[in-house]
mmCIF file with all atom_site columns, C-alpha atoms in Angstrom:
data_model
loop_
_atom_site.group_PDB
_atom_site.id
_atom_site.type_symbol
_atom_site.label_atom_id
_atom_site.label_alt_id
_atom_site.label_comp_id
_atom_site.label_asym_id
_atom_site.label_entity_id
_atom_site.label_seq_id
_atom_site.pdbx_PDB_ins_code
_atom_site.Cartn_x
_atom_site.Cartn_y
_atom_site.Cartn_z
_atom_site.occupancy
_atom_site.B_iso_or_equiv
_atom_site.pdbx_formal_charge
_atom_site.auth_seq_id
_atom_site.auth_comp_id
_atom_site.auth_asym_id
_atom_site.auth_atom_id
_atom_site.pdbx_PDB_model_num
ATOM 1   C CA . ASP A 1 1   ? 13.504  -11.589 3.722   1.00 63.00 ? 11  ASP A CA 1
ATOM 2   C CA . GLN A 1 2   ? 10.190  -9.737  5.205   1.00 74.00 ? 12  GLN A CA 1
ATOM 3   C CA . GLN A 1 3   ? 11.911  -6.691  6.154   1.00 89.00 ? 13  GLN A CA 1
ATOM 4   C CA . VAL A 1 4   ? 8.570   -5.362  7.634   1.00 93.00 ? 14  VAL A CA 1
ATOM 5   C CA . LYS A 1 5   ? 6.842   -7.185  10.084  1.00 93.00 ? 15  LYS A CA 1
ATOM 6   C CA . GLN A 1 6   ? 3.131   -7.350  11.808  1.00 94.00 ? 16  GLN A CA 1
ATOM 7   C CA . ASN A 1 7   ? 3.429   -10.605 13.931  1.00 91.00 ? 17  ASN A CA 1
ATOM 8   C CA . SER A 1 8   ? -0.319  -9.685  15.180  1.00 93.00 ? 18  SER A CA 1
ATOM 9   C CA . PRO A 1 9   ? -2.722  -11.091 12.537  1.00 93.00 ? 19  PRO A CA 1
ATOM 10  C CA . SER A 1 10  ? -5.792  -9.663  14.184  1.00 95.00 ? 20  SER A CA 1
ATOM 11  C CA . LEU A 1 11  ? -6.741  -7.653  16.963  1.00 97.00 ? 21  LEU A CA 1
ATOM 12  C CA . SER A 1 12  ? -10.144 -7.240  18.738  1.00 98.00 ? 22  SER A CA 1
ATOM 13  C CA . VAL A 1 13  ? -11.080 -4.695  20.824  1.00 98.00 ? 23  VAL A CA 1
ATOM 14  C CA . GLN A 1 14  ? -13.674 -3.338  22.930  1.00 98.00 ? 24  GLN A CA 1
ATOM 15  C CA . GLU A 1 15  ? -15.140 -0.154  21.950  1.00 98.00 ? 25  GLU A CA 1
ATOM 16  C CA . GLY A 1 16  ? -14.027 2.953   23.927  1.00 97.00 ? 26  GLY A CA 1
ATOM 17  C CA . ARG A 1 17  ? -10.534 1.285   24.434  1.00 98.00 ? 27  ARG A CA 1
ATOM 18  C CA . ILE A 1 18  ? -7.384  2.053   23.092  1.00 98.00 ? 28  ILE A CA 1
ATOM 19  C CA . SER A 1 19  ? -5.740  -0.664  19.899  1.00 98.00 ? 29  SER A CA 1
ATOM 20  C CA . ILE A 1 20  ? -2.234  -0.848  19.936  1.00 98.00 ? 30  ILE A CA 1
ATOM 21  C CA . LEU A 1 21  ? -1.060  -2.385  16.526  1.00 98.00 ? 31  LEU A CA 1
ATOM 22  C CA . ASN A 1 22  ? 2.732   -3.211  15.958  1.00 98.00 ? 32  ASN A CA 1
ATOM 23  C CA . CYS A 1 23  ? 5.116   -3.230  13.919  1.00 97.00 ? 33  CYS A CA 1
ATOM 24  C CA . ASP A 1 24  ? 8.801   -4.316  13.248  1.00 97.00 ? 34  ASP A CA 1
ATOM 25  C CA . TYR A 1 25  ? 11.208  -3.673  11.071  1.00 96.00 ? 35  TYR A CA 1
ATOM 26  C CA . THR A 1 26  ? 15.414  -4.772  10.113  1.00 94.00 ? 36  THR A CA 1
ATOM 27  C CA . ASN A 1 27  ? 16.253  -2.425  7.816   1.00 88.00 ? 37  ASN A CA 1
ATOM 28  C CA . SER A 1 28  ? 18.021  0.647   9.398   1.00 88.00 ? 38  SER A CA 1
ATOM 29  C CA . MET A 1 29  ? 17.824  2.556   6.011   1.00 88.00 ? 39  MET A CA 1
ATOM 30  C CA . PHE A 1 30  ? 14.600  3.258   6.226   1.00 91.00 ? 40  PHE A CA 1
ATOM 31  C CA . ASP A 1 31  ? 13.811  6.887   7.325   1.00 88.00 ? 41  ASP A CA 1
ATOM 32  C CA . TYR A 1 32  ? 9.730   7.099   7.121   1.00 90.00 ? 42  TYR A CA 1
ATOM 33  C CA . PHE A 1 33  ? 6.692   4.937   8.340   1.00 94.00 ? 43  PHE A CA 1
ATOM 34  C CA . LEU A 1 34  ? 3.779   5.427   7.255   1.00 93.00 ? 44  LEU A CA 1
ATOM 35  C CA . TRP A 1 35  ? 0.052   4.018   8.686   1.00 96.00 ? 45  TRP A CA 1
ATOM 36  C CA . TYR A 1 36  ? -2.653  3.079   5.765   1.00 95.00 ? 46  TYR A CA 1
ATOM 37  C CA . LYS A 1 37  ? -5.903  1.407   6.638   1.00 95.00 ? 47  LYS A CA 1
ATOM 38  C CA . LYS A 1 38  ? -7.473  -0.688  3.901   1.00 91.00 ? 48  LYS A CA 1
ATOM 39  C CA . TYR A 1 39  ? -11.498 -2.083  4.185   1.00 90.00 ? 49  TYR A CA 1
ATOM 40  C CA . PRO A 1 40  ? -12.290 -4.811  1.976   1.00 83.00 ? 50  PRO A CA 1
ATOM 41  C CA . ALA A 1 41  ? -12.481 -4.181  -2.209  1.00 77.00 ? 51  ALA A CA 1
ATOM 42  C CA . GLU A 1 42  ? -10.274 -0.897  -1.151  1.00 83.00 ? 52  GLU A CA 1
ATOM 43  C CA . GLY A 1 43  ? -7.707  0.228   -1.937  1.00 85.00 ? 53  GLY A CA 1
ATOM 44  C CA . PRO A 1 44  ? -5.619  1.234   1.118   1.00 90.00 ? 54  PRO A CA 1
ATOM 45  C CA . THR A 1 45  ? -6.244  4.592   2.755   1.00 90.00 ? 55  THR A CA 1
ATOM 46  C CA . PHE A 1 46  ? -2.347  6.681   4.638   1.00 90.00 ? 56  PHE A CA 1
ATOM 47  C CA . LEU A 1 47  ? -3.296  7.941   8.197   1.00 94.00 ? 57  LEU A CA 1
ATOM 48  C CA . ILE A 1 48  ? -0.749  8.482   9.519   1.00 95.00 ? 58  ILE A CA 1
ATOM 49  C CA . SER A 1 49  ? 2.904   8.414   9.461   1.00 93.00 ? 59  SER A CA 1
ATOM 50  C CA . ILE A 1 50  ? 6.314   9.645   10.731  1.00 95.00 ? 60  ILE A CA 1
ATOM 51  C CA . SER A 1 51  ? 10.312  10.831  10.638  1.00 92.00 ? 61  SER A CA 1
ATOM 52  C CA . SER A 1 52  ? 12.744  9.350   11.471  1.00 92.00 ? 62  SER A CA 1
ATOM 53  C CA . ILE A 1 53  ? 14.299  12.003  13.772  1.00 93.00 ? 63  ILE A CA 1
ATOM 54  C CA . LYS A 1 54  ? 11.114  11.564  15.607  1.00 95.00 ? 64  LYS A CA 1
ATOM 55  C CA . ASP A 1 55  ? 9.920   9.243   17.872  1.00 96.00 ? 65  ASP A CA 1
ATOM 56  C CA . LYS A 1 56  ? 5.571   10.730  17.974  1.00 97.00 ? 66  LYS A CA 1
ATOM 57  C CA . ASN A 1 57  ? 3.554   11.891  16.167  1.00 97.00 ? 67  ASN A CA 1
ATOM 58  C CA . GLU A 1 58  ? 0.120   12.497  17.283  1.00 98.00 ? 68  GLU A CA 1
ATOM 59  C CA . ASP A 1 59  ? -3.558  13.302  14.763  1.00 96.00 ? 69  ASP A CA 1
ATOM 60  C CA . GLY A 1 60  ? -6.527  13.339  16.870  1.00 97.00 ? 70  GLY A CA 1
ATOM 61  C CA . ARG A 1 61  ? -7.410  9.899   17.513  1.00 98.00 ? 71  ARG A CA 1
ATOM 62  C CA . PHE A 1 62  ? -4.113  8.468   15.747  1.00 98.00 ? 72  PHE A CA 1
ATOM 63  C CA . THR A 1 63  ? -0.550  8.031   16.962  1.00 98.00 ? 73  THR A CA 1
ATOM 64  C CA . VAL A 1 64  ? 2.277   6.904   16.232  1.00 98.00 ? 74  VAL A CA 1
ATOM 65  C CA . PHE A 1 65  ? 5.450   6.308   17.910  1.00 98.00 ? 75  PHE A CA 1
ATOM 66  C CA . LEU A 1 66  ? 8.532   4.983   17.384  1.00 97.00 ? 76  LEU A CA 1
ATOM 67  C CA . ASN A 1 67  ? 11.433  3.241   18.471  1.00 97.00 ? 77  ASN A CA 1
ATOM 68  C CA . LYS A 1 68  ? 14.442  3.200   16.218  1.00 95.00 ? 78  LYS A CA 1
ATOM 69  C CA . SER A 1 69  ? 17.179  1.481   18.751  1.00 95.00 ? 79  SER A CA 1
ATOM 70  C CA . ALA A 1 70  ? 14.197  -0.739  18.737  1.00 96.00 ? 80  ALA A CA 1
ATOM 71  C CA . LYS A 1 71  ? 13.249  -0.988  15.144  1.00 96.00 ? 81  LYS A CA 1
ATOM 72  C CA . HIS A 1 72  ? 9.559   -1.206  16.775  1.00 97.00 ? 82  HIS A CA 1
ATOM 73  C CA . LEU A 1 73  ? 6.642   1.719   16.020  1.00 97.00 ? 83  LEU A CA 1
ATOM 74  C CA . SER A 1 74  ? 3.379   1.062   16.698  1.00 98.00 ? 84  SER A CA 1
ATOM 75  C CA . LEU A 1 75  ? 0.060   2.907   16.205  1.00 98.00 ? 85  LEU A CA 1
ATOM 76  C CA . HIS A 1 76  ? -2.241  4.011   19.061  1.00 98.00 ? 86  HIS A CA 1
ATOM 77  C CA . ILE A 1 77  ? -5.753  4.651   18.919  1.00 98.00 ? 87  ILE A CA 1
ATOM 78  C CA . VAL A 1 78  ? -8.197  6.656   20.937  1.00 97.00 ? 88  VAL A CA 1
ATOM 79  C CA . PRO A 1 79  ? -10.644 6.268   21.107  1.00 98.00 ? 89  PRO A CA 1
ATOM 80  C CA . SER A 1 80  ? -11.336 2.827   19.109  1.00 98.00 ? 90  SER A CA 1
ATOM 81  C CA . GLN A 1 81  ? -14.619 2.948   17.422  1.00 98.00 ? 91  GLN A CA 1
ATOM 82  C CA . PRO A 1 82  ? -16.219 0.206   15.565  1.00 97.00 ? 92  PRO A CA 1
ATOM 83  C CA . GLY A 1 83  ? -15.663 2.391   12.259  1.00 96.00 ? 93  GLY A CA 1
ATOM 84  C CA . ASP A 1 84  ? -12.112 1.763   12.392  1.00 97.00 ? 94  ASP A CA 1
ATOM 85  C CA . SER A 1 85  ? -12.098 -1.885  11.586  1.00 97.00 ? 95  SER A CA 1
ATOM 86  C CA . ALA A 1 86  ? -9.947  -2.759  9.415   1.00 96.00 ? 96  ALA A CA 1
ATOM 87  C CA . VAL A 1 87  ? -7.202  -3.820  8.750   1.00 95.00 ? 97  VAL A CA 1
ATOM 88  C CA . TYR A 1 88  ? -4.217  -1.929  9.271   1.00 97.00 ? 98  TYR A CA 1
ATOM 89  C CA . PHE A 1 89  ? -1.127  -1.901  7.265   1.00 95.00 ? 99  PHE A CA 1
ATOM 90  C CA . CYS A 1 90  ? 2.468   -0.394  8.347   1.00 96.00 ? 100 CYS A CA 1
ATOM 91  C CA . ALA A 1 91  ? 5.241   0.704   5.346   1.00 94.00 ? 101 ALA A CA 1
ATOM 92  C CA . ALA A 1 92  ? 8.164   2.185   5.242   1.00 92.00 ? 102 ALA A CA 1
ATOM 93  C CA . ARG A 1 93  ? 10.792  3.678   3.085   1.00 88.00 ? 103 ARG A CA 1
ATOM 94  C CA . PRO A 1 94  ? 14.213  2.796   2.088   1.00 81.00 ? 104 PRO A CA 1
ATOM 95  C CA . MET A 1 95  ? 16.002  6.201   2.440   1.00 75.00 ? 105 MET A CA 1
ATOM 96  C CA . GLU A 1 96  ? 17.871  5.946   -1.075  1.00 67.00 ? 106 GLU A CA 1
ATOM 97  C CA . TYR A 1 97  ? 14.597  4.391   -3.497  1.00 63.00 ? 107 TYR A CA 1
ATOM 98  C CA . GLY A 1 98  ? 12.169  7.879   -3.597  1.00 65.00 ? 108 GLY A CA 1
ATOM 99  C CA . ASN A 1 99  ? 8.517   6.899   -2.769  1.00 69.00 ? 109 ASN A CA 1
ATOM 100 C CA . LYS A 1 100 ? 8.798   3.805   -3.275  1.00 80.00 ? 110 LYS A CA 1
ATOM 101 C CA . LEU A 1 101 ? 7.421   1.663   0.022   1.00 87.00 ? 111 LEU A CA 1
ATOM 102 C CA . VAL A 1 102 ? 7.499   -1.600  1.541   1.00 89.00 ? 112 VAL A CA 1
ATOM 103 C CA . PHE A 1 103 ? 4.738   -2.475  3.517   1.00 91.00 ? 113 PHE A CA 1
ATOM 104 C CA . GLY A 1 104 ? 3.706   -5.277  6.619   1.00 93.00 ? 114 GLY A CA 1
ATOM 105 C CA . ALA A 1 105 ? 1.120   -8.043  5.770   1.00 91.00 ? 115 ALA A CA 1
ATOM 106 C CA . GLY A 1 106 ? -1.893  -6.366  7.256   1.00 93.00 ? 116 GLY A CA 1
ATOM 107 C CA . THR A 1 107 ? -3.292  -6.784  10.960  1.00 96.00 ? 117 THR A CA 1
ATOM 108 C CA . ILE A 1 108 ? -6.753  -7.042  10.678  1.00 96.00 ? 118 ILE A CA 1
ATOM 109 C CA . LEU A 1 109 ? -8.369  -4.942  13.792  1.00 97.00 ? 119 LEU A CA 1
ATOM 110 C CA . ARG A 1 110 ? -11.861 -5.491  14.878  1.00 98.00 ? 120 ARG A CA 1
ATOM 111 C CA . VAL A 1 111 ? -14.212 -2.722  17.147  1.00 98.00 ? 121 VAL A CA 1
ATOM 112 C CA . LYS A 1 112 ? -16.541 -3.771  19.143  1.00 97.00 ? 122 LYS A CA 1
ATOM 113 C CA . SER A 1 113 ? -19.736 -1.922  20.031  1.00 93.00 ? 123 SER A CA 1
ATOM 114 C CA . GLY D 2 1   ? -7.713  15.202  -1.085  1.00 67.00 ? 25  GLY D CA 1
ATOM 115 C CA . ALA D 2 2   ? -6.127  13.336  -3.495  1.00 78.00 ? 26  ALA D CA 1
ATOM 116 C CA . VAL D 2 3   ? -7.746  10.761  -5.902  1.00 87.00 ? 27  VAL D CA 1
ATOM 117 C CA . VAL D 2 4   ? -6.989  8.048   -7.832  1.00 92.00 ? 28  VAL D CA 1
ATOM 118 C CA . SER D 2 5   ? -8.706  5.690   -9.731  1.00 94.00 ? 29  SER D CA 1
ATOM 119 C CA . GLN D 2 6   ? -9.028  2.800   -11.701 1.00 96.00 ? 30  GLN D CA 1
ATOM 120 C CA . HIS D 2 7   ? -10.989 0.739   -14.494 1.00 96.00 ? 31  HIS D CA 1
ATOM 121 C CA . PRO D 2 8   ? -12.664 -1.753  -14.403 1.00 96.00 ? 32  PRO D CA 1
ATOM 122 C CA . SER D 2 9   ? -13.103 -2.383  -10.959 1.00 94.00 ? 33  SER D CA 1
ATOM 123 C CA . TRP D 2 10  ? -13.164 -6.114  -11.215 1.00 95.00 ? 34  TRP D CA 1
ATOM 124 C CA . VAL D 2 11  ? -12.940 -8.450  -14.895 1.00 96.00 ? 35  VAL D CA 1
ATOM 125 C CA . ILE D 2 12  ? -13.081 -11.442 -15.411 1.00 96.00 ? 36  ILE D CA 1
ATOM 126 C CA . CYS D 2 13  ? -11.125 -13.478 -18.569 1.00 95.00 ? 37  CYS D CA 1
ATOM 127 C CA . LYS D 2 14  ? -10.459 -16.435 -20.691 1.00 96.00 ? 38  LYS D CA 1
ATOM 128 C CA . SER D 2 15  ? -7.006  -17.962 -19.587 1.00 96.00 ? 39  SER D CA 1
ATOM 129 C CA . GLY D 2 16  ? -4.487  -16.775 -22.254 1.00 96.00 ? 40  GLY D CA 1
ATOM 130 C CA . THR D 2 17  ? -6.613  -13.046 -23.215 1.00 96.00 ? 41  THR D CA 1
ATOM 131 C CA . SER D 2 18  ? -5.145  -9.874  -22.216 1.00 97.00 ? 42  SER D CA 1
ATOM 132 C CA . VAL D 2 19  ? -6.491  -7.553  -19.790 1.00 97.00 ? 43  VAL D CA 1
ATOM 133 C CA . LYS D 2 20  ? -5.719  -3.531  -19.457 1.00 97.00 ? 44  LYS D CA 1
ATOM 134 C CA . ILE D 2 21  ? -6.435  -2.410  -16.377 1.00 97.00 ? 45  ILE D CA 1
ATOM 135 C CA . GLU D 2 22  ? -5.696  1.659   -16.249 1.00 97.00 ? 46  GLU D CA 1
ATOM 136 C CA . CYS D 2 23  ? -4.586  3.651   -13.054 1.00 96.00 ? 47  CYS D CA 1
ATOM 137 C CA . ARG D 2 24  ? -5.727  7.756   -13.233 1.00 95.00 ? 48  ARG D CA 1
ATOM 138 C CA . SER D 2 25  ? -5.197  10.892  -10.901 1.00 91.00 ? 49  SER D CA 1
ATOM 139 C CA . LEU D 2 26  ? -8.194  12.128  -11.266 1.00 91.00 ? 50  LEU D CA 1
ATOM 140 C CA . ASP D 2 27  ? -6.618  15.743  -8.935  1.00 86.00 ? 51  ASP D CA 1
ATOM 141 C CA . PHE D 2 28  ? -3.080  15.636  -9.404  1.00 85.00 ? 52  PHE D CA 1
ATOM 142 C CA . GLN D 2 29  ? -0.737  15.270  -11.531 1.00 87.00 ? 53  GLN D CA 1
ATOM 143 C CA . ALA D 2 30  ? 1.842   13.101  -10.971 1.00 86.00 ? 54  ALA D CA 1
ATOM 144 C CA . THR D 2 31  ? 5.019   11.802  -11.759 1.00 84.00 ? 55  THR D CA 1
ATOM 145 C CA . THR D 2 32  ? 5.342   8.300   -10.064 1.00 88.00 ? 56  THR D CA 1
ATOM 146 C CA . MET D 2 33  ? 2.909   5.626   -10.324 1.00 91.00 ? 57  MET D CA 1
ATOM 147 C CA . PHE D 2 34  ? 3.287   2.242   -8.531  1.00 93.00 ? 58  PHE D CA 1
ATOM 148 C CA . TRP D 2 35  ? 1.352   -0.873  -9.073  1.00 96.00 ? 59  TRP D CA 1
ATOM 149 C CA . TYR D 2 36  ? 0.742   -3.618  -6.333  1.00 94.00 ? 60  TYR D CA 1
ATOM 150 C CA . ARG D 2 37  ? -0.334  -7.799  -6.462  1.00 94.00 ? 61  ARG D CA 1
ATOM 151 C CA . GLN D 2 38  ? -2.380  -8.468  -3.186  1.00 89.00 ? 62  GLN D CA 1
ATOM 152 C CA . PHE D 2 39  ? -3.200  -12.356 -2.900  1.00 82.00 ? 63  PHE D CA 1
ATOM 153 C CA . PRO D 2 40  ? -6.177  -12.903 0.004   1.00 77.00 ? 64  PRO D CA 1
ATOM 154 C CA . LYS D 2 41  ? -4.725  -12.170 3.504   1.00 73.00 ? 65  LYS D CA 1
ATOM 155 C CA . GLN D 2 42  ? -1.344  -11.250 2.362   1.00 77.00 ? 66  GLN D CA 1
ATOM 156 C CA . SER D 2 43  ? 0.763   -7.629  2.097   1.00 83.00 ? 67  SER D CA 1
ATOM 157 C CA . LEU D 2 44  ? 1.230   -5.439  -0.680  1.00 87.00 ? 68  LEU D CA 1
ATOM 158 C CA . MET D 2 45  ? 3.831   -6.846  -2.801  1.00 90.00 ? 69  MET D CA 1
ATOM 159 C CA . LEU D 2 46  ? 5.324   -3.822  -4.628  1.00 91.00 ? 70  LEU D CA 1
ATOM 160 C CA . MET D 2 47  ? 6.097   -5.332  -8.791  1.00 94.00 ? 71  MET D CA 1
ATOM 161 C CA . ALA D 2 48  ? 6.746   -2.169  -10.657 1.00 93.00 ? 72  ALA D CA 1
ATOM 162 C CA . THR D 2 49  ? 7.257   1.588   -10.456 1.00 90.00 ? 73  THR D CA 1
ATOM 163 C CA . SER D 2 50  ? 6.819   3.446   -13.447 1.00 89.00 ? 74  SER D CA 1
ATOM 164 C CA . ASN D 2 51  ? 6.918   7.490   -14.186 1.00 84.00 ? 75  ASN D CA 1
ATOM 165 C CA . GLU D 2 52  ? 5.908   9.112   -16.946 1.00 80.00 ? 76  GLU D CA 1
ATOM 166 C CA . GLY D 2 53  ? 7.611   9.127   -19.900 1.00 79.00 ? 77  GLY D CA 1
ATOM 167 C CA . SER D 2 54  ? 10.183  6.214   -18.611 1.00 82.00 ? 78  SER D CA 1
ATOM 168 C CA . LYS D 2 55  ? 10.720  2.912   -18.804 1.00 86.00 ? 79  LYS D CA 1
ATOM 169 C CA . ALA D 2 56  ? 9.252   1.133   -15.130 1.00 90.00 ? 80  ALA D CA 1
ATOM 170 C CA . THR D 2 57  ? 11.340  -0.026  -13.552 1.00 91.00 ? 81  THR D CA 1
ATOM 171 C CA . TYR D 2 58  ? 9.972   -3.818  -13.016 1.00 94.00 ? 82  TYR D CA 1
ATOM 172 C CA . GLU D 2 59  ? 11.207  -5.871  -8.839  1.00 92.00 ? 83  GLU D CA 1
ATOM 173 C CA . GLN D 2 60  ? 12.242  -8.858  -8.846  1.00 91.00 ? 84  GLN D CA 1
ATOM 174 C CA . GLY D 2 61  ? 10.210  -11.678 -9.946  1.00 92.00 ? 85  GLY D CA 1
ATOM 175 C CA . VAL D 2 62  ? 8.248   -9.628  -11.515 1.00 94.00 ? 86  VAL D CA 1
ATOM 176 C CA . GLU D 2 63  ? 7.533   -10.230 -15.662 1.00 93.00 ? 87  GLU D CA 1
ATOM 177 C CA . LYS D 2 64  ? 7.766   -7.515  -17.185 1.00 92.00 ? 88  LYS D CA 1
ATOM 178 C CA . ASP D 2 65  ? 6.980   -9.393  -20.682 1.00 94.00 ? 89  ASP D CA 1
ATOM 179 C CA . LYS D 2 66  ? 4.008   -10.154 -18.678 1.00 95.00 ? 90  LYS D CA 1
ATOM 180 C CA . PHE D 2 67  ? 2.917   -6.939  -16.888 1.00 96.00 ? 91  PHE D CA 1
ATOM 181 C CA . LEU D 2 68  ? 3.443   -4.130  -19.341 1.00 95.00 ? 92  LEU D CA 1
ATOM 182 C CA . ILE D 2 69  ? 3.483   -0.812  -18.160 1.00 93.00 ? 93  ILE D CA 1
ATOM 183 C CA . ASN D 2 70  ? 2.470   2.378   -19.800 1.00 90.00 ? 94  ASN D CA 1
ATOM 184 C CA . HIS D 2 71  ? 2.222   5.760   -18.201 1.00 87.00 ? 95  HIS D CA 1
ATOM 185 C CA . ALA D 2 72  ? 2.186   8.115   -20.707 1.00 82.00 ? 96  ALA D CA 1
ATOM 186 C CA . SER D 2 73  ? 0.416   11.503  -19.750 1.00 88.00 ? 97  SER D CA 1
ATOM 187 C CA . LEU D 2 74  ? 1.251   12.302  -15.747 1.00 88.00 ? 98  LEU D CA 1
ATOM 188 C CA . THR D 2 75  ? -2.400  11.384  -14.804 1.00 92.00 ? 99  THR D CA 1
ATOM 189 C CA . LEU D 2 76  ? -2.424  8.190   -16.959 1.00 93.00 ? 100 LEU D CA 1
ATOM 190 C CA . SER D 2 77  ? -0.647  4.615   -16.620 1.00 93.00 ? 101 SER D CA 1
ATOM 191 C CA . THR D 2 78  ? -2.051  1.273   -17.290 1.00 95.00 ? 102 THR D CA 1
ATOM 192 C CA . LEU D 2 79  ? -1.269  -2.286  -16.676 1.00 96.00 ? 103 LEU D CA 1
ATOM 193 C CA . THR D 2 80  ? -1.907  -4.991  -19.725 1.00 97.00 ? 104 THR D CA 1
ATOM 194 C CA . VAL D 2 81  ? -1.602  -8.509  -18.022 1.00 97.00 ? 105 VAL D CA 1
ATOM 195 C CA . THR D 2 82  ? -1.153  -10.575 -21.573 1.00 96.00 ? 106 THR D CA 1
ATOM 196 C CA . SER D 2 83  ? -1.788  -14.040 -21.316 1.00 96.00 ? 107 SER D CA 1
ATOM 197 C CA . ALA D 2 84  ? -3.071  -14.013 -18.795 1.00 96.00 ? 108 ALA D CA 1
ATOM 198 C CA . HIS D 2 85  ? -3.587  -17.416 -16.832 1.00 96.00 ? 109 HIS D CA 1
ATOM 199 C CA . PRO D 2 86  ? -5.477  -18.416 -13.817 1.00 95.00 ? 110 PRO D CA 1
ATOM 200 C CA . GLU D 2 87  ? -2.532  -17.537 -10.863 1.00 94.00 ? 111 GLU D CA 1
ATOM 201 C CA . ASP D 2 88  ? -2.989  -14.078 -12.629 1.00 95.00 ? 112 ASP D CA 1
ATOM 202 C CA . SER D 2 89  ? -5.489  -14.282 -10.653 1.00 95.00 ? 113 SER D CA 1
ATOM 203 C CA . SER D 2 90  ? -5.297  -11.003 -8.103  1.00 94.00 ? 114 SER D CA 1
ATOM 204 C CA . PHE D 2 91  ? -6.215  -7.576  -6.796  1.00 92.00 ? 115 PHE D CA 1
ATOM 205 C CA . TYR D 2 92  ? -4.318  -5.332  -8.411  1.00 95.00 ? 116 TYR D CA 1
ATOM 206 C CA . ILE D 2 93  ? -3.689  -2.078  -7.030  1.00 94.00 ? 117 ILE D CA 1
ATOM 207 C CA . CYS D 2 94  ? -1.949  1.164   -8.053  1.00 95.00 ? 118 CYS D CA 1
ATOM 208 C CA . SER D 2 95  ? -1.284  4.188   -5.454  1.00 93.00 ? 119 SER D CA 1
ATOM 209 C CA . ALA D 2 96  ? 0.376   7.268   -7.348  1.00 91.00 ? 120 ALA D CA 1
ATOM 210 C CA . SER D 2 97  ? 2.440   10.233  -5.845  1.00 86.00 ? 121 SER D CA 1
ATOM 211 C CA . TRP D 2 98  ? 4.833   13.337  -6.602  1.00 78.00 ? 122 TRP D CA 1
ATOM 212 C CA . GLY D 2 99  ? 7.713   14.154  -6.162  1.00 66.00 ? 123 GLY D CA 1
ATOM 213 C CA . ARG D 2 100 ? 9.124   12.808  -2.574  1.00 57.00 ? 124 ARG D CA 1
ATOM 214 C CA . SER D 2 101 ? 8.119   15.674  -0.498  1.00 49.00 ? 125 SER D CA 1
ATOM 215 C CA . THR D 2 102 ? 4.891   14.575  -0.309  1.00 46.00 ? 126 THR D CA 1
ATOM 216 C CA . ASP D 2 103 ? 5.739   11.402  1.402   1.00 57.00 ? 127 ASP D CA 1
ATOM 217 C CA . THR D 2 104 ? 2.693   10.308  0.339   1.00 74.00 ? 128 THR D CA 1
ATOM 218 C CA . GLN D 2 105 ? 1.208   7.581   -2.400  1.00 85.00 ? 129 GLN D CA 1
ATOM 219 C CA . TYR D 2 106 ? -2.044  7.582   -2.799  1.00 89.00 ? 130 TYR D CA 1
ATOM 220 C CA . PHE D 2 107 ? -4.027  4.413   -3.990  1.00 92.00 ? 131 PHE D CA 1
ATOM 221 C CA . GLY D 2 108 ? -6.663  3.733   -5.508  1.00 94.00 ? 132 GLY D CA 1
ATOM 222 C CA . PRO D 2 109 ? -9.257  1.134   -5.070  1.00 92.00 ? 133 PRO D CA 1
ATOM 223 C CA . GLY D 2 110 ? -8.033  -1.432  -6.366  1.00 93.00 ? 134 GLY D CA 1
ATOM 224 C CA . THR D 2 111 ? -8.941  -3.865  -9.645  1.00 95.00 ? 135 THR D CA 1
ATOM 225 C CA . ARG D 2 112 ? -10.506 -6.960  -9.240  1.00 94.00 ? 136 ARG D CA 1
ATOM 226 C CA . LEU D 2 113 ? -9.380  -9.332  -12.013 1.00 96.00 ? 137 LEU D CA 1
ATOM 227 C CA . THR D 2 114 ? -10.710 -13.465 -11.887 1.00 96.00 ? 138 THR D CA 1
ATOM 228 C CA . VAL D 2 115 ? -8.716  -15.743 -14.698 1.00 96.00 ? 139 VAL D CA 1
ATOM 229 C CA . LEU D 2 116 ? -11.155 -18.367 -15.637 1.00 95.00 ? 140 LEU D CA 1
#
């Protein structure tokens, strides 16, 4: 049972335009959501997070939106840069399990120059 | 930011041998370390959670006798793949965190294990 789903395996965007990566979840007990960025043969690096009590969090070019009623979150990158090309993982934390994270399958983002 | 290292970054071993992977938090004390496994084009699958000084908690379906985890100090955790087989070939990633308030895990660069 995949509790965190990233239905788009890949996304291609032109440099300077907006990248929107989507994530859906099924467990209403998730209380914290995170996005990680991963380059090949490297570990994921933390990008941005959002608590379930908020609906938006912004950090520079990155904004995460959370729609609790739809159990959906999205990561917006604007403007997109070629260096943003990587795999993006959505992760969620069940409130009763400390720091344990449940990851989605990832979305490959390619930003074309 | 917090730095987590893994060693080795890449290892090739013969079937039936054991391999040890180290995970170190370099500039912070990690109360909890996590071990993940990633197959090609798939997500990171949590294998186990370890807290310093106590036994690891394994996820369902992960053989604790095959994947031995030791978290001997606040800066070091080891994963030993015992009697490795080709199907154990994978990318193993550790992460470390402290407490709950930071809400983030800091990941190591991963270890590519190839079992011949």
